[in-house]
Short mmCIF file of C-alpha atoms in Angstrom, two decimals:
data_model
loop_
_atom_site.label_atom_id
_atom_site.label_comp_id
_atom_site.label_asym_id
_atom_site.label_seq_id
_atom_site.Cartn_x
_atom_site.Cartn_y
_atom_site.Cartn_z
CA UNK A 25 10.21 58.63 -49.87
CA UNK A 26 7.43 56.31 -48.73
CA UNK A 27 5.11 58.18 -46.32
CA UNK A 28 4.96 55.22 -43.97
CA UNK A 29 8.76 55.21 -43.64
CA UNK A 30 8.73 58.98 -43.09
CA UNK A 31 6.12 58.57 -40.37
CA UNK A 32 8.28 55.95 -38.64
CA UNK A 33 11.24 58.35 -38.74
CA UNK A 34 9.13 61.10 -37.23
CA UNK A 35 7.78 58.85 -34.45
CA UNK A 36 11.26 57.45 -33.77
CA UNK A 37 12.75 60.94 -33.68
CA UNK A 38 10.04 62.14 -31.30
CA UNK A 39 10.67 59.22 -28.94
CA UNK A 40 14.43 59.84 -28.96
CA UNK A 41 13.88 63.55 -28.31
CA UNK A 42 11.49 62.75 -25.44
CA UNK A 43 13.99 60.31 -23.95
CA UNK A 44 16.88 62.76 -24.15
CA UNK A 45 14.78 65.57 -22.66
CA UNK A 46 13.62 63.31 -19.85
CA UNK A 47 17.19 62.25 -19.09
CA UNK A 48 18.27 65.89 -18.92
CA UNK A 49 15.45 66.88 -16.55
CA UNK A 50 16.07 63.87 -14.32
CA UNK A 51 19.86 63.80 -14.55
CA UNK A 52 20.32 64.05 -10.77
CA UNK A 53 18.04 61.07 -10.11
CA UNK A 54 19.79 59.08 -12.83
CA UNK A 55 23.22 59.89 -11.37
CA UNK A 56 22.11 58.78 -7.90
CA UNK A 57 20.46 55.65 -9.29
CA UNK A 58 23.66 54.70 -11.11
CA UNK A 59 25.42 54.42 -7.75
CA UNK A 60 23.19 51.46 -6.93
CA UNK A 61 23.48 47.98 -8.43
CA UNK A 62 20.75 46.78 -10.75
CA UNK A 63 20.02 45.11 -14.08
CA UNK A 64 21.03 46.84 -17.33
CA UNK A 65 18.32 49.01 -18.84
CA UNK A 66 16.90 49.69 -22.29
CA UNK A 67 16.08 53.18 -23.57
CA UNK A 68 12.48 54.23 -22.77
CA UNK A 69 11.55 50.76 -21.42
CA UNK A 70 14.09 50.54 -18.62
CA UNK A 71 13.70 47.04 -17.15
CA UNK A 72 10.04 46.57 -18.08
CA UNK A 73 10.82 43.49 -20.18
CA UNK A 74 12.40 41.76 -17.16
CA UNK A 75 9.00 41.74 -15.46
CA UNK A 76 7.01 40.37 -18.40
CA UNK A 77 5.96 37.35 -16.36
CA UNK A 78 2.79 35.83 -15.00
CA UNK A 79 1.67 37.70 -11.86
CA UNK A 80 2.62 34.78 -9.59
CA UNK A 81 6.18 34.99 -10.95
CA UNK A 82 6.77 38.69 -10.15
CA UNK A 83 7.95 38.09 -6.58
CA UNK A 84 10.12 35.19 -7.74
CA UNK A 85 11.75 37.52 -10.26
CA UNK A 86 12.41 40.05 -7.51
CA UNK A 87 13.96 37.23 -5.50
CA UNK A 88 16.30 36.35 -8.37
CA UNK A 89 17.34 39.99 -8.70
CA UNK A 90 18.06 40.16 -4.94
CA UNK A 91 20.29 37.11 -5.20
CA UNK A 92 22.21 38.85 -7.97
CA UNK A 93 22.34 42.45 -6.72
CA UNK A 94 21.85 42.23 -2.95
CA UNK A 95 19.47 43.73 -0.40
CA UNK A 96 19.36 47.13 -2.11
CA UNK A 97 19.13 47.49 -5.87
CA UNK A 98 17.34 49.58 -8.46
CA UNK A 99 15.28 48.89 -11.53
CA UNK A 100 13.44 51.15 -13.96
CA UNK A 101 9.89 50.68 -15.22
CA UNK A 102 9.95 53.13 -18.10
CA UNK A 103 10.70 56.52 -16.49
CA UNK A 104 9.90 55.30 -12.95
CA UNK A 105 12.84 54.54 -10.68
CA UNK A 106 12.17 51.75 -8.18
CA UNK A 107 14.59 50.97 -5.35
CA UNK A 108 14.11 47.62 -3.64
CA UNK A 109 15.14 47.43 0.01
CA UNK A 110 15.04 44.15 1.94
CA UNK A 111 17.44 44.63 4.85
CA UNK A 112 15.27 44.62 8.03
CA UNK A 113 17.01 47.59 9.69
CA UNK A 114 16.74 49.68 6.54
CA UNK A 115 13.08 48.71 6.17
CA UNK A 116 12.26 50.02 9.66
CA UNK A 117 14.16 53.28 9.11
CA UNK A 118 12.48 53.99 5.79
CA UNK A 119 8.89 53.02 6.63
CA UNK A 120 9.03 54.95 9.92
CA UNK A 121 10.18 58.15 8.21
CA UNK A 122 7.83 61.03 7.41
CA UNK A 123 9.75 61.37 4.14
CA UNK A 124 8.27 58.08 2.93
CA UNK A 125 4.61 58.29 3.94
CA UNK A 126 2.87 58.39 0.58
CA UNK A 127 1.73 55.31 -1.33
CA UNK A 128 3.61 54.49 -4.52
CA UNK A 129 2.28 54.79 -8.08
CA UNK A 130 1.09 51.16 -8.28
CA UNK A 131 -1.67 52.09 -5.84
CA UNK A 132 -3.09 54.39 -8.51
CA UNK A 133 -4.64 51.30 -10.05
CA UNK A 134 -6.80 50.97 -6.93
CA UNK A 135 -8.26 54.45 -7.35
CA UNK A 136 -11.20 53.52 -9.64
CA UNK A 137 -12.28 50.89 -7.10
CA UNK A 138 -11.71 52.51 -3.69
CA UNK A 139 -10.79 56.12 -4.37
CA UNK A 140 -7.85 58.05 -2.93
CA UNK A 141 -8.39 57.30 0.72
CA UNK A 142 -7.08 55.17 3.57
CA UNK A 143 -5.46 52.36 1.58
CA UNK A 144 -4.59 53.94 -1.76
CA UNK A 145 -3.26 57.18 -0.29
CA UNK A 146 -3.91 60.70 -1.52
CA UNK A 147 -4.64 64.06 0.11
CA UNK A 148 -7.45 62.75 2.35
CA UNK A 149 -5.98 59.52 3.73
CA UNK A 150 -4.78 61.05 7.03
CA UNK A 151 -8.14 62.61 7.82
CA UNK A 152 -10.16 59.53 6.86
CA UNK A 153 -7.86 57.24 8.82
CA UNK A 154 -8.11 59.48 11.88
CA UNK A 155 -11.92 59.32 11.73
CA UNK A 156 -11.96 55.52 11.36
CA UNK A 157 -9.27 54.66 13.94
CA UNK A 158 -11.57 54.51 17.04
CA UNK A 159 -13.53 51.64 15.44
CA UNK A 160 -10.39 49.49 15.46
CA UNK A 161 -9.14 50.44 18.93
CA UNK A 162 -8.71 47.87 21.70
CA UNK A 163 -11.69 49.32 23.58
CA UNK A 164 -13.97 49.07 20.54
CA UNK A 165 -12.84 45.53 19.74
CA UNK A 166 -13.72 44.45 23.29
CA UNK A 167 -17.29 45.54 22.61
CA UNK A 168 -17.42 43.58 19.36
CA UNK A 169 -16.85 40.19 20.99
CA UNK A 170 -20.55 39.31 21.41
CA UNK A 171 -20.88 39.48 17.62
CA UNK A 172 -17.61 37.60 17.08
CA UNK A 173 -18.68 34.81 19.42
CA UNK A 174 -22.14 34.41 17.92
CA UNK A 175 -20.95 34.29 14.31
CA UNK A 176 -17.91 32.12 15.03
CA UNK A 177 -19.99 29.55 16.91
CA UNK A 178 -22.31 29.28 13.91
CA UNK A 179 -19.26 28.78 11.70
CA UNK A 180 -17.91 26.07 14.01
CA UNK A 181 -21.19 24.15 13.79
CA UNK A 182 -21.09 24.28 10.00
CA UNK A 183 -17.49 23.10 9.74
CA UNK A 184 -17.90 20.32 12.32
CA UNK A 185 -20.63 18.74 10.16
CA UNK A 186 -18.74 18.70 6.87
CA UNK A 187 -18.10 14.97 6.99
CA UNK A 188 -15.17 13.10 5.45
CA UNK A 189 -15.06 14.98 2.15
CA UNK A 190 -12.35 17.54 1.41
CA UNK A 191 -13.60 21.15 1.35
CA UNK A 192 -12.18 24.65 1.03
CA UNK A 193 -12.69 26.14 4.48
CA UNK A 194 -12.16 29.66 3.13
CA UNK A 195 -15.69 29.68 1.68
CA UNK A 196 -17.37 29.14 5.06
CA UNK A 197 -14.90 31.32 6.95
CA UNK A 198 -15.46 34.19 4.51
CA UNK A 199 -19.21 34.12 5.05
CA UNK A 200 -18.63 34.19 8.81
CA UNK A 201 -16.10 37.03 8.86
CA UNK A 202 -18.35 38.98 6.50
CA UNK A 203 -21.21 38.77 8.98
CA UNK A 204 -18.93 39.80 11.86
CA UNK A 205 -17.61 42.79 9.93
CA UNK A 206 -21.08 43.83 8.76
CA UNK A 207 -22.37 43.91 12.33
CA UNK A 208 -19.35 45.76 13.74
CA UNK A 209 -17.32 47.84 11.29
CA UNK A 210 -20.28 48.44 8.96
CA UNK A 211 -22.64 49.00 11.93
CA UNK A 212 -25.46 46.93 10.41
CA UNK A 213 -28.03 44.81 12.18
CA UNK A 214 -28.05 41.09 11.47
CA UNK A 215 -31.24 41.48 9.43
CA UNK A 216 -29.74 44.24 7.31
CA UNK A 217 -26.49 42.33 6.96
CA UNK A 218 -28.02 39.25 5.37
CA UNK A 219 -30.16 41.29 2.97
CA UNK A 220 -27.54 43.56 1.44
CA UNK A 221 -27.65 44.07 -2.32
CA UNK A 222 -25.20 41.80 -4.18
CA UNK A 223 -23.38 40.82 -0.97
CA UNK A 224 -22.84 37.14 -1.81
CA UNK A 225 -21.79 38.02 -5.34
CA UNK A 226 -19.36 40.65 -4.10
CA UNK A 227 -17.54 38.58 -1.47
CA UNK A 228 -16.81 35.80 -3.93
CA UNK A 229 -15.84 38.09 -6.81
CA UNK A 230 -13.38 40.21 -4.82
CA UNK A 231 -10.52 37.81 -5.50
CA UNK A 232 -11.10 38.06 -9.26
CA UNK A 233 -11.23 41.84 -8.94
CA UNK A 234 -7.85 41.85 -7.18
CA UNK A 235 -6.43 39.65 -9.94
CA UNK A 236 -7.55 42.23 -12.49
CA UNK A 237 -5.96 45.07 -10.49
CA UNK A 238 -2.72 43.15 -10.00
CA UNK A 239 -2.58 42.31 -13.70
CA UNK A 240 -2.79 46.00 -14.49
CA UNK A 241 -0.12 46.78 -11.89
CA UNK A 242 2.32 44.25 -13.32
CA UNK A 243 1.63 44.14 -17.07
CA UNK A 244 2.75 47.34 -18.75
CA UNK A 245 0.71 46.71 -21.93
CA UNK A 246 -2.49 46.94 -19.88
CA UNK A 247 -1.56 50.55 -19.14
CA UNK A 248 -2.45 51.34 -22.76
CA UNK A 249 -6.22 52.14 -22.81
CA UNK A 250 -7.00 50.69 -26.29
CA UNK A 251 -5.30 47.39 -25.37
CA UNK A 252 -7.07 47.33 -21.99
CA UNK A 253 -10.37 47.76 -23.81
CA UNK A 254 -9.67 45.29 -26.63
CA UNK A 255 -8.72 42.54 -24.17
CA UNK A 256 -12.04 42.95 -22.38
CA UNK A 257 -10.45 44.28 -19.19
CA UNK A 258 -12.43 47.51 -19.26
CA UNK A 259 -15.67 45.52 -19.41
CA UNK A 260 -14.57 43.48 -16.39
CA UNK A 261 -13.64 46.64 -14.51
CA UNK A 262 -17.01 48.24 -15.21
CA UNK A 263 -18.75 45.13 -13.89
CA UNK A 264 -16.80 45.27 -10.63
CA UNK A 265 -17.35 49.00 -10.26
CA UNK A 266 -21.11 48.59 -10.65
CA UNK A 267 -21.11 45.76 -8.13
CA UNK A 268 -19.15 47.88 -5.62
CA UNK A 269 -21.45 50.84 -6.18
CA UNK A 270 -24.60 48.78 -5.63
CA UNK A 271 -23.30 47.20 -2.41
CA UNK A 272 -21.84 50.33 -0.83
CA UNK A 273 -24.87 52.44 -1.78
CA UNK A 274 -27.08 49.96 0.08
CA UNK A 275 -24.83 49.91 3.16
CA UNK A 276 -24.54 53.69 3.40
CA UNK A 277 -28.24 54.20 2.72
CA UNK A 278 -29.19 51.81 5.52
CA UNK A 279 -26.79 53.45 7.99
CA UNK A 280 -27.88 56.99 7.15
CA UNK A 281 -31.50 55.97 7.64
CA UNK A 282 -30.72 54.27 10.98
CA UNK A 283 -28.72 57.26 12.25
CA UNK A 284 -31.74 59.50 11.73
CA UNK A 285 -33.48 57.42 14.41
CA UNK A 286 -30.64 56.94 16.90
CA UNK A 287 -26.87 56.95 17.18
CA UNK A 288 -24.93 54.01 18.64
CA UNK A 289 -22.76 54.64 21.69
CA UNK A 290 -19.25 55.91 21.04
CA UNK A 291 -17.57 52.69 22.19
CA UNK A 292 -19.69 50.51 19.87
CA UNK A 293 -19.83 52.76 16.84
CA UNK A 294 -18.91 51.27 13.47
CA UNK A 295 -16.53 52.85 11.00
CA UNK A 296 -19.21 53.73 8.44
CA UNK A 297 -21.21 55.59 11.09
CA UNK A 298 -18.12 57.57 12.07
CA UNK A 299 -17.48 58.55 8.48
CA UNK A 300 -21.10 59.67 8.04
CA UNK A 301 -21.34 61.58 11.33
CA UNK A 302 -18.01 63.34 10.88
CA UNK A 303 -19.48 65.58 8.19
CA UNK A 304 -16.02 65.64 6.57
CA UNK A 305 -16.71 63.31 3.64
CA UNK A 306 -18.87 63.50 0.54
CA UNK A 307 -21.35 60.69 -0.15
CA UNK A 308 -18.96 59.33 -2.78
CA UNK A 309 -16.03 59.36 -0.34
CA UNK A 310 -18.08 57.56 2.30
CA UNK A 311 -18.88 54.80 -0.20
CA UNK A 312 -15.24 54.51 -1.25
CA UNK A 313 -14.05 54.18 2.33
CA UNK A 314 -16.89 51.75 3.05
CA UNK A 315 -15.58 49.27 0.49
CA UNK A 316 -12.05 49.88 1.78
CA UNK A 317 -13.00 49.07 5.37
CA UNK A 318 -15.18 46.17 4.25
CA UNK A 319 -12.69 44.26 2.10
CA UNK A 320 -9.65 45.00 4.27
CA UNK A 321 -11.51 43.52 7.25
CA UNK A 322 -13.67 40.57 6.20
CA UNK A 323 -11.60 39.26 3.30
CA UNK A 324 -8.20 39.62 4.92
CA UNK A 325 -9.45 38.06 8.17
CA UNK A 326 -10.95 35.14 6.23
CA UNK A 327 -7.73 34.44 4.31
CA UNK A 328 -5.59 34.42 7.42
CA UNK A 329 -8.09 32.42 9.52
CA UNK A 330 -8.46 29.85 6.73
CA UNK A 331 -4.67 29.63 6.54
CA UNK A 332 -4.42 28.97 10.28
CA UNK A 333 -7.07 26.23 10.06
CA UNK A 334 -5.32 24.62 7.09
CA UNK A 335 -1.97 24.60 8.88
CA UNK A 336 -3.51 23.14 12.04
CA UNK A 337 -5.18 20.41 9.96
CA UNK A 338 -1.80 19.45 8.51
CA UNK A 339 0.15 19.77 11.78
CA UNK A 340 -1.67 17.42 14.18
CA UNK A 341 0.83 17.96 17.00
CA UNK A 342 0.26 21.68 16.87
CA UNK A 343 -3.50 21.21 16.62
CA UNK A 344 -3.36 19.15 19.82
CA UNK A 345 -1.26 21.80 21.57
CA UNK A 346 -3.59 24.61 20.53
CA UNK A 347 -6.72 22.63 21.42
CA UNK A 348 -5.45 21.68 24.88
CA UNK A 349 -4.46 25.29 25.52
CA UNK A 350 -7.95 26.43 24.50
CA UNK A 351 -9.61 23.99 26.88
CA UNK A 352 -7.32 25.05 29.74
CA UNK A 353 -7.69 28.80 29.19
CA UNK A 354 -11.11 29.27 27.59
CA UNK A 355 -12.97 26.05 28.30
CA UNK A 356 -14.97 23.73 26.08
CA UNK A 357 -17.98 26.07 25.88
CA UNK A 358 -18.98 29.64 26.46
CA UNK A 359 -17.91 32.97 24.98
CA UNK A 360 -14.31 33.86 24.20
CA UNK A 361 -12.79 37.05 25.61
CA UNK A 362 -9.89 39.12 24.37
CA UNK A 363 -7.99 38.54 27.61
CA UNK A 364 -8.25 34.79 27.08
CA UNK A 365 -6.99 35.09 23.51
CA UNK A 366 -3.86 36.85 24.76
CA UNK A 367 -3.01 33.78 26.86
CA UNK A 368 -3.14 31.35 23.93
CA UNK A 369 0.57 31.27 23.16
CA UNK A 370 0.56 28.24 20.86
CA UNK A 371 -2.28 29.70 18.80
CA UNK A 372 -0.34 32.95 18.52
CA UNK A 373 2.66 31.09 17.10
CA UNK A 374 0.56 29.36 14.43
CA UNK A 375 -1.13 32.69 13.66
CA UNK A 376 2.21 34.44 13.16
CA UNK A 377 3.58 31.63 11.03
CA UNK A 378 0.49 31.96 8.81
CA UNK A 379 1.14 35.69 8.43
CA UNK A 380 4.76 34.94 7.56
CA UNK A 381 3.82 32.31 4.99
CA UNK A 382 0.84 34.17 3.51
CA UNK A 383 1.64 37.89 3.99
CA UNK A 384 -1.32 40.28 3.74
CA UNK A 385 0.73 42.35 1.30
CA UNK A 386 3.26 40.51 -0.86
CA UNK A 387 5.11 43.76 -1.38
CA UNK A 388 4.46 47.39 -0.59
CA UNK A 389 5.47 50.51 -2.46
CA UNK A 390 5.99 54.03 -1.13
CA UNK A 391 6.94 57.29 -2.82
CA UNK A 392 10.03 59.02 -1.47
CA UNK A 393 8.90 62.62 -0.92
CA UNK A 394 12.34 63.96 0.12
CA UNK A 395 15.85 62.60 -0.23
CA UNK A 396 16.48 60.08 2.55
CA UNK A 397 19.75 58.40 3.48
CA UNK A 398 20.40 55.08 5.18
CA UNK A 399 23.45 53.15 6.35
CA UNK A 400 25.26 56.16 7.82
CA UNK A 401 24.31 58.22 4.75
CA UNK A 402 26.27 55.92 2.45
CA UNK A 403 23.13 55.29 0.39
CA UNK A 404 20.59 57.95 -0.56
CA UNK A 405 17.17 57.39 -2.07
CA UNK A 406 16.35 60.49 -4.15
CA UNK A 407 13.02 62.27 -4.00
CA UNK A 408 10.57 60.93 -6.56
CA UNK A 409 11.83 57.37 -6.18
CA UNK A 410 9.43 54.49 -5.64
CA UNK A 411 10.56 52.48 -2.63
CA UNK A 412 9.68 48.76 -2.88
CA UNK A 413 9.62 46.57 0.24
CA UNK A 414 9.33 42.86 -0.78
CA UNK A 415 7.53 41.54 2.31
CA UNK A 416 7.11 38.05 0.85
CA UNK A 417 10.83 37.75 0.12
CA UNK A 418 11.80 39.21 3.50
CA UNK A 419 9.58 36.66 5.26
CA UNK A 420 11.38 33.86 3.37
CA UNK A 421 14.94 35.08 3.67
CA UNK A 422 17.03 32.07 4.81
CA UNK A 423 19.28 34.37 6.83
CA UNK A 424 16.41 34.91 9.26
CA UNK A 425 14.21 31.86 8.68
CA UNK A 426 15.45 28.27 8.71
CA UNK A 427 13.85 26.23 5.91
CA UNK A 428 11.77 29.30 4.95
CA UNK A 429 9.42 27.43 2.61
CA UNK A 430 8.31 25.04 5.36
CA UNK A 431 5.48 25.71 7.80
CA UNK A 432 7.08 25.78 11.27
CA UNK A 433 5.17 27.59 14.03
CA UNK A 434 8.05 26.90 16.43
CA UNK A 435 9.89 29.75 14.69
CA UNK A 436 7.94 31.98 17.07
CA UNK A 437 8.97 30.29 20.30
CA UNK A 438 10.48 33.02 22.52
CA UNK A 439 13.97 31.52 22.35
CA UNK A 440 13.84 31.50 18.53
CA UNK A 441 12.41 35.01 18.27
CA UNK A 442 15.34 36.35 20.31
CA UNK A 443 17.81 35.05 17.72
CA UNK A 444 16.14 36.89 14.85
CA UNK A 445 16.14 40.53 13.79
CA UNK A 446 12.69 41.75 14.95
CA UNK A 447 12.28 43.73 11.73
CA UNK A 448 12.49 40.56 9.62
CA UNK A 449 8.80 40.01 10.41
CA UNK A 450 6.57 42.92 9.40
CA UNK A 451 3.14 41.42 8.63
CA UNK A 452 1.27 44.68 9.26
CA UNK A 453 3.79 47.09 7.82
CA UNK A 454 5.39 49.89 9.83
CA UNK A 455 5.02 53.61 10.37
CA UNK A 456 2.06 55.95 9.88
CA UNK A 457 0.61 53.84 7.05
CA UNK A 458 0.68 50.50 8.87
CA UNK A 459 -2.33 48.18 8.97
CA UNK A 460 -5.27 49.97 10.56
CA UNK A 461 -7.14 46.80 11.54
CA UNK A 462 -4.40 44.70 13.12
CA UNK A 463 -6.02 44.57 16.59
CA UNK A 464 -9.48 43.94 15.16
CA UNK A 465 -8.29 41.33 12.67
CA UNK A 466 -6.17 39.45 15.20
CA UNK A 467 -9.10 39.20 17.63
CA UNK A 468 -11.55 38.02 14.97
CA UNK A 469 -9.16 35.48 13.44
CA UNK A 470 -8.24 33.91 16.76
CA UNK A 471 -11.89 33.77 17.82
CA UNK A 472 -12.68 31.89 14.61
CA UNK A 473 -9.97 29.32 15.37
CA UNK A 474 -10.99 28.84 19.02
CA UNK A 475 -14.61 28.13 18.16
CA UNK A 476 -13.79 25.85 15.21
CA UNK A 477 -11.32 23.74 17.21
CA UNK A 478 -13.79 23.38 20.09
CA UNK A 479 -16.34 21.88 17.70
CA UNK A 480 -14.24 20.17 15.04
CA UNK A 481 -11.19 17.98 14.67
CA UNK A 482 -9.36 19.04 11.52
CA UNK A 483 -7.58 16.65 9.17
CA UNK A 484 -5.25 17.21 6.20
CA UNK A 485 -6.29 17.16 2.56
CA UNK A 486 -2.92 17.56 0.82
CA UNK A 487 0.73 17.83 1.81
CA UNK A 488 1.94 21.25 2.92
CA UNK A 489 4.86 20.71 0.54
CA UNK A 490 2.44 21.03 -2.39
CA UNK A 491 1.03 24.49 -1.60
CA UNK A 492 1.07 26.71 -4.67
CA UNK A 493 1.03 30.44 -4.07
CA UNK A 494 -1.16 33.01 -5.77
CA UNK A 495 -0.03 36.62 -5.79
CA UNK A 496 -2.78 39.20 -6.20
CA UNK A 497 -2.09 42.07 -3.76
CA UNK A 498 -1.90 39.54 -0.90
CA UNK A 499 -0.29 36.09 -0.98
CA UNK A 500 -2.80 33.23 -0.85
CA UNK A 501 -3.08 29.51 -1.50
CA UNK A 502 -3.65 29.06 -5.23
CA UNK A 503 -5.68 25.86 -4.77
CA UNK A 504 -7.71 27.08 -1.80
CA UNK A 505 -7.54 26.16 1.87
CA UNK A 506 -8.49 22.52 1.70
CA UNK A 507 -9.06 20.42 4.81
CA UNK A 508 -11.33 17.72 6.24
CA UNK A 509 -13.30 17.99 9.48
CA UNK A 510 -15.30 15.86 11.87
CA UNK A 511 -17.19 16.62 15.11
CA UNK A 512 -14.92 16.71 18.15
CA UNK A 513 -15.66 14.88 21.39
CA UNK A 514 -19.07 13.63 20.37
CA UNK A 515 -20.53 16.97 19.30
CA UNK A 516 -23.51 16.21 17.03
CA UNK A 517 -25.47 18.78 15.03
CA UNK A 518 -23.61 21.55 16.76
CA UNK A 519 -24.61 20.39 20.27
CA UNK A 520 -22.46 18.89 23.00
#
């Protein structure tokens, strides 16, 4: 017999034996999974071939499966059982449970970049989150407003002088939110903030880094190390890791040096300082959480703020409503306060519609640590299952959102909110692993919008019907956040 044929028999036999052994060990999970609807599976692969799509098509594929199998269905990625749950009531029950408070296996692909901490989960996430929480409290955010106001006014001056040409406002907004985050969450001085190693390179490469991570999450062949290396992905990863290391080393070094001289007051202390002073983290862990706090603050805030500005540019009636409200509540000049932001109801509606349309997380995954039942115990998710919550699809479910693909801030008028299941809108997640920076981010984003609208009149660049979505962890505008701007009410060179 030909040795090559014999080798194929041996490999095939080993795979069959592995598959049969796995099925025997996991027979209970398989039996429980078979009670749920879902696409037919292949041996060893499960439903992996179903998801062999471009990253931007993954959520569309999930949507197609939901139309076929309903709000709860299962699919297998190799030996990993995933159960998708979209019903709002079930989502709240599951995400609020202590039985589902560990991140799912897809977050393992974040580990080389940010370690096993606050976002990616792991044994230390509770402790690290507890240390960082005071930086994002309402009291702390109140003390950050002087920085917010200063940086956002500078941004408003820049945008108001753009002229008639179309531009991507995300670029300018990102630079502004980066400076705000550096001088608050990172605890840096303005001088240190503008001189950080590889800062400019990092903030504009983060999106490409997330694309790489999402590719690895969604393309099974990239899980094979030789293929990952041959396709040049390992080289890209090493580049990003070096860039992260250089930036975070500089931030932590500067803060450790500053803390030897004096400590900031408790109410104004940044997250990096808290991590350092706690004495609970190694130098490596501090750097990992530094990049976590950095990117989850400045980049996320910039995406959402740019989305709000783009929607206001394309919805002139809403821009007028928001602007008039700003003048009535805040005034044409002077600093913005958090109390004033809370009174801007029209701005809040546009902000929420932006979060619905461009969710911070397109989908989230959790590991079921213990069996958990829903719907009067008629459905049980077995321990070891990966729970998938398709936030993007939930936010566009026509049962809760009329014309879900249209931008309509009026969805969030009080009378419309009352008609809708409150759990159909979960932009910050739920439960113990919800978004840490929701108060901070909301304040910074709204401050950006107030200052920009006081200085600039925004105009559309394209039709909102032509927005293409990009899925790479969060949902963003594929073609950027393009608008036009001109000085408002005779403001010239940033002066009234």
